[in-house]
Short mmCIF file of C-alpha atoms and ligand atoms in Angstrom, two decimals:
data_model
loop_
_atom_site.label_atom_id
_atom_site.label_comp_id
_atom_site.label_asym_id
_atom_site.label_seq_id
_atom_site.Cartn_x
_atom_site.Cartn_y
_atom_site.Cartn_z
CA MET A 1 47.45 -5.57 -13.95
CA ASN A 2 44.41 -7.03 -15.09
CA ILE A 3 42.45 -8.69 -13.03
CA LYS A 4 39.09 -9.64 -13.66
CA ILE A 5 35.90 -7.66 -11.52
CA PRO A 6 32.66 -10.07 -12.36
CA LEU A 7 29.12 -7.78 -12.02
CA ASN A 8 28.34 -10.80 -9.76
CA ASP A 9 30.22 -14.40 -7.90
CA LEU A 10 26.87 -16.23 -7.55
CA SER A 11 29.46 -19.07 -6.85
CA ARG A 12 31.55 -17.03 -4.32
CA GLN A 13 29.28 -18.06 -0.67
CA PRO A 14 30.16 -18.61 2.18
CA ALA A 15 31.53 -22.38 2.65
CA ALA A 16 29.34 -23.49 5.77
CA LEU A 17 26.49 -21.93 3.79
CA GLY A 18 27.05 -24.65 0.96
CA ARG A 19 27.69 -27.03 3.44
CA GLU A 20 24.03 -26.87 4.43
CA ILE A 21 23.01 -26.51 1.41
CA GLY A 22 24.36 -29.69 -0.01
CA ASP A 23 22.04 -30.93 3.29
CA ALA A 24 19.40 -29.37 2.00
CA VAL A 25 19.42 -30.66 -1.10
CA ARG A 26 20.06 -34.58 -0.70
CA ASP A 27 17.79 -34.12 2.19
CA VAL A 28 14.95 -33.49 -0.31
CA MET A 29 15.89 -36.16 -3.26
CA ALA A 30 15.69 -38.53 -0.27
CA SER A 31 12.36 -37.18 1.17
CA GLY A 32 10.40 -38.69 -2.38
CA TRP A 33 8.33 -35.39 -3.10
CA TYR A 34 9.88 -32.55 -5.20
CA ILE A 35 6.81 -29.97 -5.67
CA LEU A 36 4.66 -28.28 -3.28
CA GLY A 37 5.66 -30.70 0.22
CA PRO A 38 6.52 -29.71 3.22
CA GLN A 39 9.60 -28.10 2.30
CA VAL A 40 8.08 -24.82 0.80
CA GLU A 41 4.80 -25.24 3.39
CA ALA A 42 7.70 -24.36 6.18
CA PHE A 43 9.04 -21.75 3.68
CA GLU A 44 6.06 -20.07 3.26
CA ALA A 45 4.99 -19.21 6.54
CA GLU A 46 8.99 -18.47 7.51
CA PHE A 47 9.55 -16.30 4.64
CA ALA A 48 5.85 -14.82 5.83
CA GLY A 49 7.01 -14.25 9.50
CA PHE A 50 10.36 -12.33 8.25
CA CYS A 51 7.43 -9.78 5.92
CA GLY A 52 5.92 -9.30 8.96
CA VAL A 53 2.44 -11.16 7.84
CA ALA A 54 0.42 -13.38 7.82
CA HIS A 55 0.41 -15.55 4.51
CA GLY A 56 3.04 -15.82 2.36
CA VAL A 57 2.50 -18.69 -1.52
CA GLY A 58 5.08 -19.88 -3.31
CA VAL A 59 4.74 -19.60 -6.73
CA GLY A 60 7.28 -20.52 -10.03
CA ASN A 61 9.23 -16.78 -10.09
CA GLY A 62 8.91 -13.10 -9.98
CA THR A 63 6.65 -12.19 -12.72
CA ASP A 64 3.72 -15.11 -12.15
CA ALA A 65 4.14 -13.34 -8.78
CA LEU A 66 2.93 -10.39 -10.13
CA GLU A 67 0.69 -11.77 -12.43
CA LEU A 68 -0.95 -14.02 -10.18
CA ALA A 69 -1.46 -11.14 -8.00
CA LEU A 70 -2.99 -9.19 -10.07
CA ARG A 71 -5.45 -12.36 -10.92
CA ALA A 72 -6.04 -12.68 -7.70
CA LEU A 73 -7.21 -8.69 -7.11
CA GLU A 74 -9.95 -10.24 -10.51
CA ILE A 75 -7.52 -6.98 -12.69
CA GLY A 76 -8.04 -7.81 -16.74
CA PRO A 77 -8.79 -6.03 -20.24
CA GLY A 78 -10.38 -2.59 -19.71
CA ASP A 79 -8.44 -2.47 -16.54
CA GLN A 80 -4.96 0.09 -15.82
CA VAL A 81 -3.06 -0.63 -13.70
CA ALA A 82 -0.33 2.32 -13.01
CA ALA A 83 3.67 0.50 -13.14
CA VAL A 84 6.44 2.40 -13.67
CA ALA A 85 8.20 1.95 -16.78
CA ASN A 86 12.16 2.03 -15.61
CA ALA A 87 11.66 -1.46 -13.94
CA GLY A 88 13.29 -4.25 -16.60
CA GLY A 89 9.50 -4.66 -17.81
CA TYR A 90 8.09 -7.05 -14.90
CA GLY A 91 5.14 -5.30 -14.50
CA THR A 92 4.49 -4.55 -17.91
CA ALA A 93 4.66 -8.49 -18.84
CA ALA A 94 2.87 -9.68 -16.13
CA ILE A 95 -0.12 -6.79 -16.68
CA ARG A 96 -0.19 -7.81 -20.72
CA ALA A 97 -0.62 -10.70 -19.68
CA VAL A 98 -4.36 -10.73 -17.63
CA GLY A 99 -4.74 -8.43 -20.53
CA ALA A 100 -4.45 -4.84 -18.90
CA GLU A 101 -3.04 -2.05 -20.07
CA PRO A 102 -0.16 -0.04 -18.27
CA LEU A 103 -0.48 3.14 -17.03
CA TYR A 104 3.14 4.43 -17.01
CA ILE A 105 4.04 7.14 -13.74
CA ASP A 106 6.69 9.34 -14.01
CA VAL A 107 9.60 8.29 -11.52
CA GLN A 108 11.63 11.28 -8.83
CA GLU A 109 14.88 12.08 -9.67
CA ASP A 110 16.35 10.95 -6.61
CA SER A 111 14.23 7.66 -5.56
CA MET A 112 13.44 6.66 -9.12
CA THR A 113 11.21 5.25 -7.72
CA MET A 114 7.67 5.28 -8.28
CA ASP A 115 6.73 9.50 -8.69
CA SER A 116 3.05 9.99 -5.30
CA ARG A 117 2.91 13.00 -7.12
CA ALA A 118 2.38 11.89 -10.74
CA LEU A 119 0.64 8.79 -9.26
CA ALA A 120 -2.20 11.06 -7.36
CA ALA A 121 -2.46 13.54 -11.14
CA ALA A 122 -2.77 10.10 -13.19
CA ILE A 123 -5.09 8.24 -11.66
CA GLU A 124 -7.95 7.23 -13.46
CA PRO A 125 -11.61 5.59 -12.47
CA ARG A 126 -10.14 2.33 -14.71
CA THR A 127 -7.10 2.53 -12.43
CA ARG A 128 -7.77 -0.53 -10.69
CA ALA A 129 -4.22 -0.99 -9.28
CA VAL A 130 -0.93 0.06 -8.54
CA ILE A 131 2.29 -1.42 -9.09
CA VAL A 132 5.31 -0.40 -6.70
CA THR A 133 8.68 -1.59 -7.93
CA HIS A 134 11.80 -1.12 -4.54
CA LEU A 135 14.16 -0.57 -7.50
CA TYR A 136 17.52 -1.12 -6.98
CA GLY A 137 17.11 -2.88 -3.55
CA ARG A 138 15.63 0.88 -2.49
CA MET A 139 12.30 1.21 -0.95
CA ALA A 140 9.91 2.90 -3.00
CA ASP A 141 7.82 6.38 -0.70
CA MET A 142 5.37 3.75 0.47
CA THR A 143 3.38 6.34 2.37
CA ALA A 144 3.44 9.10 -0.07
CA LEU A 145 2.18 5.77 -2.75
CA LEU A 146 -0.88 4.28 -0.35
CA ALA A 147 -1.82 7.87 -0.09
CA SER A 148 -1.47 8.60 -3.77
CA ALA A 149 -3.05 5.53 -4.66
CA GLY A 150 -6.36 5.99 -2.61
CA GLY A 151 -8.41 2.54 -2.33
CA VAL A 152 -6.58 1.52 -5.18
CA PRO A 153 -4.91 -1.67 -4.15
CA VAL A 154 -1.10 -1.19 -3.95
CA ILE A 155 1.13 -4.20 -4.71
CA GLU A 156 4.56 -4.15 -4.56
CA ASP A 157 7.44 -5.13 -6.50
CA CYS A 158 9.69 -6.28 -4.13
CA ALA A 159 12.18 -8.69 -6.77
CA GLN A 160 15.21 -6.82 -6.03
CA ALA A 161 14.71 -5.19 -1.30
CA HIS A 162 13.79 -8.91 0.32
CA GLY A 163 14.45 -6.82 4.04
CA ALA A 164 14.73 -3.98 3.32
CA ARG A 165 12.67 -2.15 5.33
CA ILE A 166 11.12 2.07 6.76
CA CYS A 167 10.43 2.17 10.66
CA GLY A 168 11.48 -1.04 10.41
CA ARG A 169 8.22 -2.30 8.71
CA ILE A 170 9.52 -4.17 5.25
CA ALA A 171 8.75 -4.07 2.00
CA GLY A 172 5.86 -6.83 0.95
CA ALA A 173 4.10 -5.78 4.16
CA TRP A 174 3.23 -2.26 2.93
CA GLY A 175 0.29 -2.90 0.06
CA VAL A 176 -2.32 -5.34 -0.02
CA LEU A 177 0.07 -7.98 -2.09
CA GLY A 178 3.86 -7.62 -2.20
CA CYS A 179 5.56 -9.78 -4.35
CA PHE A 180 8.91 -12.04 -4.38
CA SER A 181 11.78 -12.98 -7.25
CA PHE A 182 13.83 -15.68 -6.34
CA TYR A 183 15.73 -15.68 -9.57
CA PRO A 184 19.52 -16.97 -7.98
CA THR A 185 21.01 -13.15 -8.54
CA LYS A 186 18.62 -11.48 -6.00
CA ASN A 187 19.41 -10.89 -2.55
CA LEU A 188 17.19 -13.75 -1.62
CA GLY A 189 18.40 -16.36 -4.36
CA ALA A 190 17.10 -20.37 -5.13
CA VAL A 191 19.06 -22.57 -7.46
CA GLY A 192 16.57 -22.11 -10.31
CA ASP A 193 13.45 -19.56 -10.75
CA GLY A 194 11.50 -19.24 -7.80
CA GLY A 195 9.10 -16.96 -6.12
CA ALA A 196 6.55 -15.90 -4.27
CA VAL A 197 3.62 -13.51 -2.84
CA VAL A 198 3.06 -12.63 1.11
CA THR A 199 -0.59 -10.65 2.01
CA GLY A 200 -2.05 -9.89 5.25
CA ASP A 201 -5.18 -10.54 3.46
CA ALA A 202 -6.51 -14.81 3.73
CA GLY A 203 -9.19 -14.37 0.97
CA LEU A 204 -6.28 -13.00 -1.12
CA ALA A 205 -3.49 -16.05 0.06
CA ALA A 206 -6.33 -18.57 -0.83
CA ARG A 207 -6.56 -17.55 -4.08
CA VAL A 208 -2.97 -16.79 -5.22
CA ARG A 209 -2.39 -20.34 -3.12
CA SER A 210 -5.46 -21.64 -5.99
CA LEU A 211 -4.41 -19.58 -9.61
CA ARG A 212 -0.95 -21.38 -9.14
CA GLN A 213 -2.58 -24.98 -9.46
CA TYR A 214 -4.53 -24.96 -12.61
CA GLY A 215 -7.31 -22.88 -10.20
CA TRP A 216 -8.17 -25.40 -7.76
CA SER A 217 -9.80 -25.75 -4.51
CA SER A 218 -8.82 -29.29 -4.13
CA LYS A 219 -7.67 -31.87 -6.73
CA TYR A 220 -8.83 -32.18 -9.44
CA ARG A 221 -12.10 -29.45 -8.18
CA SER A 222 -11.48 -25.92 -10.32
CA HIS A 223 -12.80 -23.19 -8.95
CA SER A 224 -11.00 -19.93 -9.66
CA PRO A 225 -10.72 -18.76 -13.50
CA GLY A 226 -7.02 -17.82 -14.92
CA GLY A 227 -5.53 -20.41 -12.86
CA ARG A 228 -1.73 -21.65 -14.02
CA ASN A 229 0.86 -23.82 -12.80
CA SER A 230 3.28 -21.29 -11.49
CA ARG A 231 4.53 -23.74 -7.97
CA LEU A 232 7.28 -23.57 -6.26
CA ASP A 233 9.24 -27.01 -5.51
CA GLU A 234 10.38 -28.21 -2.56
CA MET A 235 14.10 -28.50 -3.82
CA GLN A 236 14.14 -24.35 -4.53
CA ALA A 237 12.17 -23.90 -0.80
CA ALA A 238 14.59 -26.05 0.87
CA VAL A 239 17.72 -23.45 -0.40
CA LEU A 240 15.15 -20.99 -0.11
CA ARG A 241 14.76 -21.83 3.73
CA VAL A 242 18.98 -22.06 4.31
CA LYS A 243 19.45 -18.88 2.43
CA LEU A 244 17.03 -17.25 4.18
CA ARG A 245 18.78 -17.26 7.71
CA TYR A 246 22.04 -15.48 5.79
CA LEU A 247 19.79 -12.90 4.14
CA GLU A 248 20.30 -10.18 6.31
CA GLU A 249 24.26 -11.17 6.76
CA GLY A 250 23.83 -10.61 2.42
CA ASN A 251 22.10 -6.93 2.52
CA ALA A 252 25.16 -6.40 5.84
CA ARG A 253 27.60 -6.52 3.27
CA ARG A 254 26.04 -4.95 0.44
CA ARG A 255 25.38 -1.73 2.61
CA LYS A 256 29.13 -2.24 3.68
CA ILE A 257 30.44 -1.95 -0.19
CA ALA A 258 27.66 1.05 -1.50
CA CYS A 259 29.46 2.83 1.45
CA LEU A 260 32.37 2.18 0.37
CA TYR A 261 31.79 3.13 -3.34
CA ASN A 262 30.31 6.48 -1.45
CA ARG A 263 33.02 7.28 0.09
CA TRP A 264 35.31 6.59 -3.25
CA LEU A 265 33.43 8.17 -5.15
CA SER A 266 32.43 11.36 -3.40
CA GLY A 267 33.47 14.23 -5.40
CA ALA A 268 34.61 11.67 -8.97
CA GLY A 269 30.71 13.90 -10.44
CA TRP A 270 28.13 10.59 -10.03
CA ARG A 271 25.06 10.72 -8.37
CA MET A 272 25.40 8.20 -5.76
CA PRO A 273 22.17 5.09 -3.68
CA ALA A 274 21.89 7.25 0.11
CA VAL A 275 22.47 4.26 2.31
CA GLY A 276 20.64 3.34 5.09
CA ASP A 277 18.28 0.65 6.66
CA ASP A 278 15.65 1.04 3.19
CA TYR A 279 18.39 0.06 0.66
CA VAL A 280 19.62 -3.58 0.48
CA ALA A 281 22.37 -2.68 -1.98
CA HIS A 282 20.80 -5.15 -4.39
CA LEU A 283 22.12 -3.15 -7.20
CA TYR A 284 24.02 -0.37 -7.27
CA VAL A 285 23.29 2.61 -9.11
CA LEU A 286 25.29 5.57 -10.72
CA ARG A 287 24.31 8.06 -12.10
CA GLY A 288 26.20 10.88 -14.12
CA ALA A 289 26.22 11.62 -18.22
CA ARG A 290 29.07 10.23 -19.19
CA ARG A 291 27.93 7.02 -18.50
CA ASP A 292 28.28 5.14 -21.78
CA GLY A 293 32.26 6.28 -21.33
CA LEU A 294 32.65 5.50 -17.94
CA ARG A 295 30.56 2.29 -19.75
CA ASP A 296 33.72 1.65 -21.37
CA ALA A 297 36.93 2.36 -19.53
CA LEU A 298 35.67 -0.61 -17.11
CA ARG A 299 35.34 -2.45 -19.67
CA ARG A 300 38.25 -2.00 -21.42
CA ALA A 301 39.28 -2.17 -17.19
CA SER A 302 38.17 -5.52 -17.05
CA ILE A 303 35.43 -4.88 -14.93
CA GLY A 304 32.04 -5.93 -15.28
CA SER A 305 28.73 -3.34 -15.09
CA ASP A 306 26.09 -3.52 -16.60
CA VAL A 307 22.85 -0.71 -17.51
CA HIS A 308 19.43 -1.33 -15.18
CA TYR A 309 17.64 -0.84 -17.18
CA PRO A 310 18.78 1.19 -21.84
CA VAL A 311 15.77 0.75 -22.68
CA PRO A 312 12.19 1.81 -20.49
CA ASP A 313 9.00 0.24 -21.30
CA HIS A 314 7.12 1.75 -23.27
CA LEU A 315 9.44 2.33 -25.76
CA GLN A 316 10.34 -1.57 -26.19
CA GLU A 317 9.25 -3.14 -29.57
CA SER A 318 7.10 -5.08 -28.13
CA ALA A 319 4.78 -1.83 -26.99
CA ARG A 320 5.27 -0.17 -30.44
CA GLY A 321 1.67 1.15 -32.09
CA ARG A 322 -0.17 0.41 -28.92
CA ALA A 323 -2.14 4.16 -27.19
CA TRP A 324 -0.64 2.81 -23.49
CA ALA A 325 3.00 3.58 -24.84
CA ALA A 326 3.05 7.06 -25.40
CA PRO A 327 3.60 8.83 -21.56
CA ASN A 328 5.42 12.14 -20.93
CA LEU A 329 7.91 10.30 -18.56
CA PRO A 330 11.34 12.87 -19.19
CA VAL A 331 12.97 11.68 -15.69
CA THR A 332 12.41 7.84 -16.71
CA GLU A 333 14.44 8.23 -19.61
CA ARG A 334 16.64 10.24 -18.47
CA CYS A 335 17.69 8.12 -15.81
CA CYS A 336 17.54 4.87 -18.68
CA SER A 337 20.77 7.11 -20.35
CA GLU A 338 22.78 7.42 -16.76
CA VAL A 339 21.79 5.09 -14.59
CA LEU A 340 25.67 2.42 -14.40
CA THR A 341 25.68 -0.66 -12.51
CA LEU A 342 29.26 -1.39 -9.80
CA PRO A 343 29.76 -4.80 -9.19
CA CYS A 344 27.95 -4.71 -5.30
CA PHE A 345 27.71 -9.15 -4.15
CA PRO A 346 28.23 -10.52 -0.34
CA GLY A 347 31.01 -12.18 -1.55
CA LEU A 348 33.05 -8.65 -3.34
CA HIS A 349 36.06 -8.49 -1.59
CA ASP A 350 37.27 -4.49 -0.50
CA ASP A 351 40.26 -4.20 -2.57
CA GLU A 352 37.98 -5.39 -5.01
CA VAL A 353 35.96 -2.33 -4.56
CA ARG A 354 39.20 -0.35 -4.48
CA MET A 355 40.15 -0.87 -7.35
CA VAL A 356 36.20 -0.39 -9.68
CA ALA A 357 36.05 2.93 -7.04
CA GLU A 358 40.08 3.21 -8.76
CA ALA A 359 38.84 2.90 -12.21
CA VAL A 360 36.19 4.83 -11.93
CA CYS A 361 37.81 7.91 -10.18
CA ALA A 362 40.70 7.41 -12.97
CA PHE A 363 37.75 8.41 -15.49
CA SER A 364 35.60 10.63 -13.74
CA ALA A 365 38.87 13.73 -13.19
CA PRO A 366 41.50 14.17 -13.12
CA THR A 367 42.12 16.16 -9.63
CA SER A 368 39.41 13.21 -8.26
CA GLY A 369 41.40 9.96 -6.45
CA VAL A 370 41.01 7.41 -4.36
C1 LIG B 401 13.50 -10.19 -10.71
C2 LIG B 401 12.88 -9.52 -11.16
C3 LIG B 401 11.14 -9.78 -11.61
C4 LIG B 401 10.89 -11.08 -11.99
O1 LIG B 401 10.87 -12.21 -11.59
P1 LIG B 401 12.02 -13.52 -12.46
O2 LIG B 401 11.39 -14.34 -11.46
O3 LIG B 401 13.06 -13.54 -13.18
O4 LIG B 401 10.09 -13.56 -12.92
C5 LIG B 401 10.50 -8.49 -10.78
N1 LIG B 401 10.67 -7.69 -10.77
C6 LIG B 401 11.92 -7.48 -10.83
C7 LIG B 401 12.00 -5.99 -9.94
C8 LIG B 401 12.80 -8.00 -10.12
O5 LIG B 401 14.65 -7.62 -10.45
#
């Protein structure tokens, strides 16, 4: 038996959703208006409302969302931005794009998100912002991190955490700015690139709105230096409006899959994610010393898996020789060598989850089993 189980398959979606998306796309085609229009405006309002904040600004992608958030806070050369090094390098790319330097903070053992005590110990006078990444769909400990940041503005990277919440307060509504990606595989995904910045601050929203379109104050009037072209288009916005209505349902299914894994893998010797409202199971990530062996075993069984992420930011080739690239991050480095992502997406069937769990148990210990 060799049934292929994919890490993700975006073509598996409810038939009703597919029909609604088709209608939405046809309407935009017929409207003759394709970039920054009524669909984008409506989506911005609906998505900000979903997050429980006053303002939403659609942008080109999640990395631009982070960069424009930093620019809106007027962060640039000579400034330092605290961030983690185990989150795929998106924060680092944005920090370097504005000419600032990353200050890497180690992560907590359990959540693999930023350690608030390490942040408090590392923060310097020239640390002008903190980017907190809600990794794998798990919200970081925002209460403790906001306290550690003191008055330094905190930007949330919510690209993996659409709809995650702590005490009812949604990811993106905690920091001064919340940044989202709608890359197709995200919990809320477009059919191309897309992103958004949400904020409760009208002035910052206006600045991001200007920066995403050349720094204009009005047509052909350049106001803000550092302006870019980073716009959300009408097609993506129309698709996102439809998919936003399915987000909570998708997140619930992801959590259900994570619960099944946790039940069927208990006793197999891997560290597993706790499932609650603060986790939207963007990625189901196991941790263990035999990660590479398990990955090979899954590959032989035609089961998709991946490592998010194999090389921390400070050890990347692009960071070589930089003074900021030699931090002491023991937990981060251990995580990178131990994490393994299993298939977890709303269209995955229970029997597939079981087959993945059986393959993990077969590799892990002769005594454990589903
Ligand atoms: C995907 C992702 C981004 C970047 O989003 P893009 O739309 O691909 O630019 C940023 N941060 C995190 C944590 C992500 O997972």
